CSV table of C-alpha atoms in Angstrom, one decimal:
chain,number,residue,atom,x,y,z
A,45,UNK,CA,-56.6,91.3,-99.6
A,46,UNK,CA,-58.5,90.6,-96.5
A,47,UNK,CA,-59.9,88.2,-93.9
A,48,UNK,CA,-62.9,86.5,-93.9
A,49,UNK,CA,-64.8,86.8,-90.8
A,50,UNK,CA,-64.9,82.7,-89.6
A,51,UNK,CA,-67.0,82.8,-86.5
A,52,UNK,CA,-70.2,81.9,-87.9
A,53,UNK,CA,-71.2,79.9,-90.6
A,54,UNK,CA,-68.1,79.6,-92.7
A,55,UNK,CA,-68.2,81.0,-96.6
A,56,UNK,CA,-66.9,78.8,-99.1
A,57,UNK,CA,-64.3,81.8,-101.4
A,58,UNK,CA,-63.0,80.2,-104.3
A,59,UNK,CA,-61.4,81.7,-107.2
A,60,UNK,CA,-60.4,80.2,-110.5
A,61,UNK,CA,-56.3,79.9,-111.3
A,62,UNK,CA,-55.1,81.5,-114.6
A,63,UNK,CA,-55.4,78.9,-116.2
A,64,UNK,CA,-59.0,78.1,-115.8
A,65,UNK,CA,-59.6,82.1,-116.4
A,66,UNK,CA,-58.4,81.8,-119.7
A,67,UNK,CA,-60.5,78.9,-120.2
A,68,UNK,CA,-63.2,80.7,-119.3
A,69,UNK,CA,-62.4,83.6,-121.2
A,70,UNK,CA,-62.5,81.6,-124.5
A,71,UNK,CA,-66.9,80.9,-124.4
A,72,UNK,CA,-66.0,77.9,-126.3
A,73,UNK,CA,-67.2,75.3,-123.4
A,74,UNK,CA,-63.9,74.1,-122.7
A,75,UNK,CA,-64.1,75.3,-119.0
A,76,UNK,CA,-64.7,72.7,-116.8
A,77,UNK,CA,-63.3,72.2,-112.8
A,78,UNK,CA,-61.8,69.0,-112.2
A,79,UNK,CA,-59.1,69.9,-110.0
A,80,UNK,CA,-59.0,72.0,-106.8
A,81,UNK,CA,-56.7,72.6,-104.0
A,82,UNK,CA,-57.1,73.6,-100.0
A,83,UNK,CA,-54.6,74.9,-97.7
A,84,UNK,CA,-54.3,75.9,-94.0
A,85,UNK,CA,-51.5,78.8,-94.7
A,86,UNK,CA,-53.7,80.6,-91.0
A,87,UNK,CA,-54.0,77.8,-89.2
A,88,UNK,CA,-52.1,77.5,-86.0
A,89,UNK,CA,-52.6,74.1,-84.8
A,90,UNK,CA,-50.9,74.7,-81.6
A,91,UNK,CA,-54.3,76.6,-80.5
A,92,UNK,CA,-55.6,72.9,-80.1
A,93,UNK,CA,-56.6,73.0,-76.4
A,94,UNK,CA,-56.1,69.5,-74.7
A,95,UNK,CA,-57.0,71.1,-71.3
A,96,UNK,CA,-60.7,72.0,-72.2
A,97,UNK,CA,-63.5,70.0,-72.9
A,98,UNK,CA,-63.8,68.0,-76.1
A,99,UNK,CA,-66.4,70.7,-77.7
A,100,UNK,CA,-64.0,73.5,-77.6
A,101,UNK,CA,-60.7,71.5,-78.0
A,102,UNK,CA,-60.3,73.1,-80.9
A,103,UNK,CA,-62.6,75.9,-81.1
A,104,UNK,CA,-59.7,78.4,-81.5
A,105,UNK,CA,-58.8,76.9,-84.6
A,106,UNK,CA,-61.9,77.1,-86.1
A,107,UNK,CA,-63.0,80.3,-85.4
A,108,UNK,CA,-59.2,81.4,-86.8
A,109,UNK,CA,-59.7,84.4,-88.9
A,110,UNK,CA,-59.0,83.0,-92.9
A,111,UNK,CA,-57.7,85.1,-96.0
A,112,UNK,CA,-60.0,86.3,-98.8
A,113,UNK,CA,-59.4,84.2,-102.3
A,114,UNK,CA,-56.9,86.3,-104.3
A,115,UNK,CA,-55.4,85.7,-106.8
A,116,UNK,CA,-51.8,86.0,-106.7
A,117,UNK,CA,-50.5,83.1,-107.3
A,118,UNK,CA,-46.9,84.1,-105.5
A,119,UNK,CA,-48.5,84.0,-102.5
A,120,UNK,CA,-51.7,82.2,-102.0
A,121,UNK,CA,-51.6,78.4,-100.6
A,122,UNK,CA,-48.0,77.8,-99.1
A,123,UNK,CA,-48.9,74.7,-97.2
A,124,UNK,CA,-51.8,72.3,-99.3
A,125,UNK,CA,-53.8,69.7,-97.6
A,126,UNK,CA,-53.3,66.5,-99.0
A,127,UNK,CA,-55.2,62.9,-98.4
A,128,UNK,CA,-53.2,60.0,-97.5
A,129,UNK,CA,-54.3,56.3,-97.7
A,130,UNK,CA,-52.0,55.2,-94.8
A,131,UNK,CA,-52.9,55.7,-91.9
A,132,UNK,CA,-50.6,54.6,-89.9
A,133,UNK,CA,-47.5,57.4,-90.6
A,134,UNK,CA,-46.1,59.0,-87.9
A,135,UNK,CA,-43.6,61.1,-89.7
A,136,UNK,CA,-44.2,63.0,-93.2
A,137,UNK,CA,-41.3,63.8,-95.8
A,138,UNK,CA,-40.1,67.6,-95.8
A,139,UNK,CA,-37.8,69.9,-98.1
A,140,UNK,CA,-34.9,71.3,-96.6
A,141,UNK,CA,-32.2,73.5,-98.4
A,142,UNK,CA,-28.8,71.4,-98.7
A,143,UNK,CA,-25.8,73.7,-98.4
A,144,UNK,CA,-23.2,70.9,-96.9
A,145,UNK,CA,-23.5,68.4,-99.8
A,146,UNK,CA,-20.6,68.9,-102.1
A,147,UNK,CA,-20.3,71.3,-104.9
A,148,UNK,CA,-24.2,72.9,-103.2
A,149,UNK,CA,-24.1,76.8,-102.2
A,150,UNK,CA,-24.7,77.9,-99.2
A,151,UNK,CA,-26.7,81.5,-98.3
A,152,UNK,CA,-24.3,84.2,-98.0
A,153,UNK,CA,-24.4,86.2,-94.5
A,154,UNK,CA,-27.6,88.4,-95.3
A,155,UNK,CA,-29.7,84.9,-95.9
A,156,UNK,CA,-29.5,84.5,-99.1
A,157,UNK,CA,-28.3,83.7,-102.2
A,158,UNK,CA,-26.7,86.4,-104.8
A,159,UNK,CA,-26.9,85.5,-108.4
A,160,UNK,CA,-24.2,87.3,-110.2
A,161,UNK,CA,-25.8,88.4,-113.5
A,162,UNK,CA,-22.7,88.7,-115.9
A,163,UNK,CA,-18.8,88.1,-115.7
A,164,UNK,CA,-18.1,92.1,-114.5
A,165,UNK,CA,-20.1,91.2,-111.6
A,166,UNK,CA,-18.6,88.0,-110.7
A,167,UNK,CA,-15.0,87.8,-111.4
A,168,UNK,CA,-12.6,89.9,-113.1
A,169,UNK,CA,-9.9,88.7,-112.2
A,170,UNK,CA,-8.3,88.7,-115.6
A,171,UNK,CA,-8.5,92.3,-116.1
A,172,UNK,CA,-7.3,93.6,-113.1
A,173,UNK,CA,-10.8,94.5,-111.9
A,174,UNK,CA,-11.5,96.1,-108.8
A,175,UNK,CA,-15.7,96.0,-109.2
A,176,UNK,CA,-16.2,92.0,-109.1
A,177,UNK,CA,-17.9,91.1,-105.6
A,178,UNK,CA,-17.8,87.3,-106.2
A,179,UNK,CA,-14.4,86.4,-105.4
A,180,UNK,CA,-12.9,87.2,-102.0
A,181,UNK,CA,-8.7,87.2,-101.9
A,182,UNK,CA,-8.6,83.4,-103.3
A,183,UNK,CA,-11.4,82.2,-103.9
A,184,UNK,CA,-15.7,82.5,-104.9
A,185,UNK,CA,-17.7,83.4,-101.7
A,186,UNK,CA,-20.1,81.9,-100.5
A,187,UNK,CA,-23.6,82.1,-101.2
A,188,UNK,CA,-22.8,83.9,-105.1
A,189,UNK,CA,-23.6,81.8,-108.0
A,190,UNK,CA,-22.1,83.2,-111.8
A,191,UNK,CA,-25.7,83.6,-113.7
A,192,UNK,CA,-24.1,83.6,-117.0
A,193,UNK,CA,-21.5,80.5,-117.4
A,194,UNK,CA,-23.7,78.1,-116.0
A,195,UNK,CA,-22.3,75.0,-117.5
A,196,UNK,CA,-19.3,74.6,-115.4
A,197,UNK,CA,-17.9,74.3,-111.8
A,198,UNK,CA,-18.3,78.2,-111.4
A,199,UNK,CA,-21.9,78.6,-111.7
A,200,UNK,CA,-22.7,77.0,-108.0
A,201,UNK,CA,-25.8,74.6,-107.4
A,202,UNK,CA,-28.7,75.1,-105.5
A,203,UNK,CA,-30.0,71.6,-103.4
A,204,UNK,CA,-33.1,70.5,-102.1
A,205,UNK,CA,-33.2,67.0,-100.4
A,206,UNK,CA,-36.5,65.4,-99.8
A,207,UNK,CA,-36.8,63.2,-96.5
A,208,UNK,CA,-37.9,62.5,-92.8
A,209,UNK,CA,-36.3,64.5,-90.8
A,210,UNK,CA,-35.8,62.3,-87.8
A,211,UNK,CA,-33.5,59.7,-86.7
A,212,UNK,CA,-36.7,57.7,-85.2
A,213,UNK,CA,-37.4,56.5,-89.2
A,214,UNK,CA,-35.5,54.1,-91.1
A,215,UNK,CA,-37.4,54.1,-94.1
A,216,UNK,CA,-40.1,56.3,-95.8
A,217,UNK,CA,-43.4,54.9,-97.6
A,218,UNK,CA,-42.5,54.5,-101.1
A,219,UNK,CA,-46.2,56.6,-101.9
A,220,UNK,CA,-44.1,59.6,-99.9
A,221,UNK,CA,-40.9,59.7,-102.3
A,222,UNK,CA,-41.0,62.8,-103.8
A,223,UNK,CA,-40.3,62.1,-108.1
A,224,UNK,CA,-41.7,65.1,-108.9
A,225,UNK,CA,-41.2,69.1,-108.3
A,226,UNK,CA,-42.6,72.2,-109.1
A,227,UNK,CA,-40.2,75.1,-109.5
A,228,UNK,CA,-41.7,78.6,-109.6
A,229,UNK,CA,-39.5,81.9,-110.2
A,230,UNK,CA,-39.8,85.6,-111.8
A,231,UNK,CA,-39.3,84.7,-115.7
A,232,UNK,CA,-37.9,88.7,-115.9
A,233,UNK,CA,-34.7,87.8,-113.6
A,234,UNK,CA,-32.9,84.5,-115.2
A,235,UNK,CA,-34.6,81.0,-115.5
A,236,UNK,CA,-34.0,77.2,-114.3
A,237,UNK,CA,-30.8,75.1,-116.2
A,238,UNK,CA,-29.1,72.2,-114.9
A,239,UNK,CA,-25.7,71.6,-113.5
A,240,UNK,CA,-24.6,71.2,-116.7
A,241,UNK,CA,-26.0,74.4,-118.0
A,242,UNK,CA,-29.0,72.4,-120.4
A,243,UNK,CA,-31.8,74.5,-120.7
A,244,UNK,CA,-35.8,73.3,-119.6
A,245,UNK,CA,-38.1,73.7,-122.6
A,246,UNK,CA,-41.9,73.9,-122.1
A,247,UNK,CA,-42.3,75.8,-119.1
A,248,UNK,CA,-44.8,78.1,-118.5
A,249,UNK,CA,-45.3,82.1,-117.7
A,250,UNK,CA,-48.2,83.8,-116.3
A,251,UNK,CA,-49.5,87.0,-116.1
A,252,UNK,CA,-47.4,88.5,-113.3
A,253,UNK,CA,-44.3,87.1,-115.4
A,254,UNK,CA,-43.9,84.0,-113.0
A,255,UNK,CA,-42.4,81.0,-115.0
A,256,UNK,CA,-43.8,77.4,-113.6
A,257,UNK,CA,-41.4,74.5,-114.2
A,258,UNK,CA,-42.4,70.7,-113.7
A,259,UNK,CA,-39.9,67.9,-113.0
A,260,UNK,CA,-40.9,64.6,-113.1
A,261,UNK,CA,-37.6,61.9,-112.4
A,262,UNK,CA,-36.6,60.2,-115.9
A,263,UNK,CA,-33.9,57.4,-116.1
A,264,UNK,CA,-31.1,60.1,-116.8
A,265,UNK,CA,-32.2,62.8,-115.2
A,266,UNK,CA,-30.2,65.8,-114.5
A,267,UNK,CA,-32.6,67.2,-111.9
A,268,UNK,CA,-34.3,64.3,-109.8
A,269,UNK,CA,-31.9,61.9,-108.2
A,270,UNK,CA,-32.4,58.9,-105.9
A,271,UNK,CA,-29.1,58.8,-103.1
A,272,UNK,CA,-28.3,55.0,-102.1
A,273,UNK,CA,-28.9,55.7,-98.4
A,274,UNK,CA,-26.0,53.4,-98.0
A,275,UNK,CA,-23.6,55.7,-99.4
A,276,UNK,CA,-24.9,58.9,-97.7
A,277,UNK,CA,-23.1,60.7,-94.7
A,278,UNK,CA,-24.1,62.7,-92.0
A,279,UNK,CA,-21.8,65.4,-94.3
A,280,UNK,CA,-24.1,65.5,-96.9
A,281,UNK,CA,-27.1,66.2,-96.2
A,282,UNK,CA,-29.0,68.4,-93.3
A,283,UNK,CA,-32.0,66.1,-92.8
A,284,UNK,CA,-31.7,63.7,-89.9
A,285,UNK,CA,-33.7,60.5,-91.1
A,286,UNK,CA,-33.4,58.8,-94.6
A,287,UNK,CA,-33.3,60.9,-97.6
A,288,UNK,CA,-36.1,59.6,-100.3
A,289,UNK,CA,-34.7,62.2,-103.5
A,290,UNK,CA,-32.9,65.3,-103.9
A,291,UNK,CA,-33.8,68.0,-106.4
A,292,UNK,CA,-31.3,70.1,-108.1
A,293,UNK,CA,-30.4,73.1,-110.4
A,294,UNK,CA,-28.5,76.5,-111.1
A,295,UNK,CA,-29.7,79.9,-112.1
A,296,UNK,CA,-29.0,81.4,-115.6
A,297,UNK,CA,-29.7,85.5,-115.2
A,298,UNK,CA,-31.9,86.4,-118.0
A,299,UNK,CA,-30.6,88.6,-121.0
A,300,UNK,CA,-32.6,91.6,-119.6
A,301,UNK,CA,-30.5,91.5,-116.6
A,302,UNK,CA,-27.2,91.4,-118.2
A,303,UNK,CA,-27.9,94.0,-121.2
A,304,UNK,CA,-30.0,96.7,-119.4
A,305,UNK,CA,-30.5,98.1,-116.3
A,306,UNK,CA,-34.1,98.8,-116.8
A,307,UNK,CA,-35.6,96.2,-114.3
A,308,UNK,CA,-33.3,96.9,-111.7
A,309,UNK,CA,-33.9,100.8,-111.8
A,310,UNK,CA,-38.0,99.8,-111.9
A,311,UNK,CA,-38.3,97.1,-109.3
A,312,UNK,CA,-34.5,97.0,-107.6
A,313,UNK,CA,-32.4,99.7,-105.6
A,314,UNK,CA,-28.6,99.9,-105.4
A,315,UNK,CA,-26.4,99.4,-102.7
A,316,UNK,CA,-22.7,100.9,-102.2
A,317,UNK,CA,-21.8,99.3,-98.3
A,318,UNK,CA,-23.1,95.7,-98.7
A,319,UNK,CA,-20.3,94.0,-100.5
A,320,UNK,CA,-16.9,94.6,-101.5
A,321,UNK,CA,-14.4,93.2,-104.0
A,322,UNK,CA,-11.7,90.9,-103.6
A,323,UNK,CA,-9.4,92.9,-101.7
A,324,UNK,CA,-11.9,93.7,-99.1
A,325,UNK,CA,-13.2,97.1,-100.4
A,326,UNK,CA,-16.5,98.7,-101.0
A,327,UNK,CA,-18.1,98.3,-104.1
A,328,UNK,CA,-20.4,101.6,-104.9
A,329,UNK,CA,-23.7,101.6,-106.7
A,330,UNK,CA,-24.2,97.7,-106.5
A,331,UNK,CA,-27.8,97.2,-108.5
A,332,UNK,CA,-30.0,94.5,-106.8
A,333,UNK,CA,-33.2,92.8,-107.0
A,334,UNK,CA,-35.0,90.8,-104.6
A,335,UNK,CA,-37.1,87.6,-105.5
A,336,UNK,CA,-38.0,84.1,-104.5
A,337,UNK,CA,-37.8,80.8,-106.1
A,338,UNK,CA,-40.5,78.7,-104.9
A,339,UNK,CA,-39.9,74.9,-105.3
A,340,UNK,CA,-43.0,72.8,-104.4
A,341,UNK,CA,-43.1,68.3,-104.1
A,342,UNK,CA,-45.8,67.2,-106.0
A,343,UNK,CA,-46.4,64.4,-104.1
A,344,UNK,CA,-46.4,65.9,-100.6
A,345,UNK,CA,-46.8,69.6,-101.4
A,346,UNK,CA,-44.1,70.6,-98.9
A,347,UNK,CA,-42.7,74.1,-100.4
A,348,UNK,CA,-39.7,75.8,-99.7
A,349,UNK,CA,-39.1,79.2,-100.3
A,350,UNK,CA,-35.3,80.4,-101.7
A,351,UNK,CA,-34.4,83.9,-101.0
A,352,UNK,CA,-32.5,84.9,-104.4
A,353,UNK,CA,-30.9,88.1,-104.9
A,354,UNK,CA,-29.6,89.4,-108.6
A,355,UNK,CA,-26.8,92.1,-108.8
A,356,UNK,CA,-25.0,93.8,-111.0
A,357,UNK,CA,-21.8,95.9,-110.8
């Protein structure tokens, strides 16, 4: 990976998704482009000069150093350009991570959030355990969803709301209400279910292993929902202005996780100070991997990045 040097003529640097690759690949003249996407991820718009002259307002910005095409689709194009037919908005919609709603998690003190992979790690209680680290004294911490029962009150949530986040709004466009969502997340480490633990069939996996889920809002949907703004308190949500959707889900650890340790001694490391079991004491030799679920609005491409962390005792 590298920067492209942007203070000449600029280089168009393109590269094909793996999708059209494999298209490509097959020499059967089914590869065609009819999509593309741009983004700005290097742009720092507050370089935009007001004090100079109008020729080098922004001369900064455009002679900003951009990225080299890659392909790594985890990292590439966090913030997409989009066209919009109004004119006249002064605020867009934004994603923000609800932990006050009830029943949503919260990121534990080291920022984020731990997915307990089996029962051992997450409450043993019944046995007389002394290894669990997702109970304190009384009750589950915060921050540490169970990856394995998902279809219950124990599990925990994870919550994005969709809105303008200002108090200046009252309303947002209806061609700004976010109805759809693109979830991404390491198909190795656990995958998406519902709050009530159903599964989501016909998602995707790439060739570094990341899983691509899309959500479009049905009648009775158990992912999308549409809060009357009415009903909705300061209490519930962290986004000042009026809340257009919220997005919703739980983590279910995969079967690699819970059975073997082989992706935790290849990609993960261990910990024995970081957390402790319900009476407060150490727990040696924690395993721990480190990944990021990526959850994307279609409509506005506003992306939010959730630190997710799977252990195992």
């Amino acid at each position: 990976m590298g920067f492209q040097d942007n203070s000449g003529d600029i280089i168009l640097d393109v590269v094909l998704t793996d999708e059209g690759r494999r298209r490509l690949a097959k020499g059967d003249r089914s590869f065609s482009i009819v999509k593309f996407a741009l983004g700005d991820d290097e742009i720092n718009y507050s370089l935009f000069n007001t004090g100079s002259t109008t020729a080098l307002q922004d001369l900064s910005i455009l002679q900003t150093p951009i990225l080299e095409a890659f392909t790594n689709n985890t990292s590439l194009m966090k913030s997409k350009l989009l066209s919009l037919s109004n004119s006249n908005l002064l605020y867009l919609p934004v994603l923000k991570l609800n932990s006050i709603a009830p029943n949503a998690q919260t990121v534990q003190t080291d920022g984020n959030f731990v997915v307990c992979v089996d029962k051992r790690t997450f409450d043993d209680r019944a046995t007389s355990g002394t290894e669990a680290i997702g109970y304190n004294a009384t009750t589950r911490k915060d921050g540490f969803l169970y990856g394995l029962d998902t279809g219950d009150s124990k599990g925990g949530m994870i919550r994005i709301d969709a809105g303008i986040d200002s108090d200046n709004v009252s309303e947002i466009d209806e061609s700004l209400i976010e109805t759809s969502f693109i979830v991404e997340m390491d198909s190795r480490l656990g995958q998406l279910v519902s709050t009530n633990g159903t599964e989501v069939p016909g998602f995707t996996v790439d060739d570094d292993f990341i899983a691509t889920y899309s959500f479009t809002r049905t009648a009775n949907d158990s992912f999308i929902f549409r809060p009357s703004q009415e009903s909705l308190k300061d209490s519930d949500t962290p986004i000042d202005g009026p809340v257009a959707s919220y997005f919703q889900f739980k983590i279910r650890s995969s079967q690699d996780l819970r059975t073997s340790n082989f992706l935790f001694d290849r990609i993960g490391s261990t910990t024995s100070t970081q957390y402790q079991n319900r009476a407060g004491s150490n727990v040696s030799n924690v395993k721990f991997i480190d990944s990021i679920v990526r959850v994307t609005g279609r409509t506005t491409g506003f992306a939010v990045d959730i630190p997710v962390r799977f252990v195992k005792v």
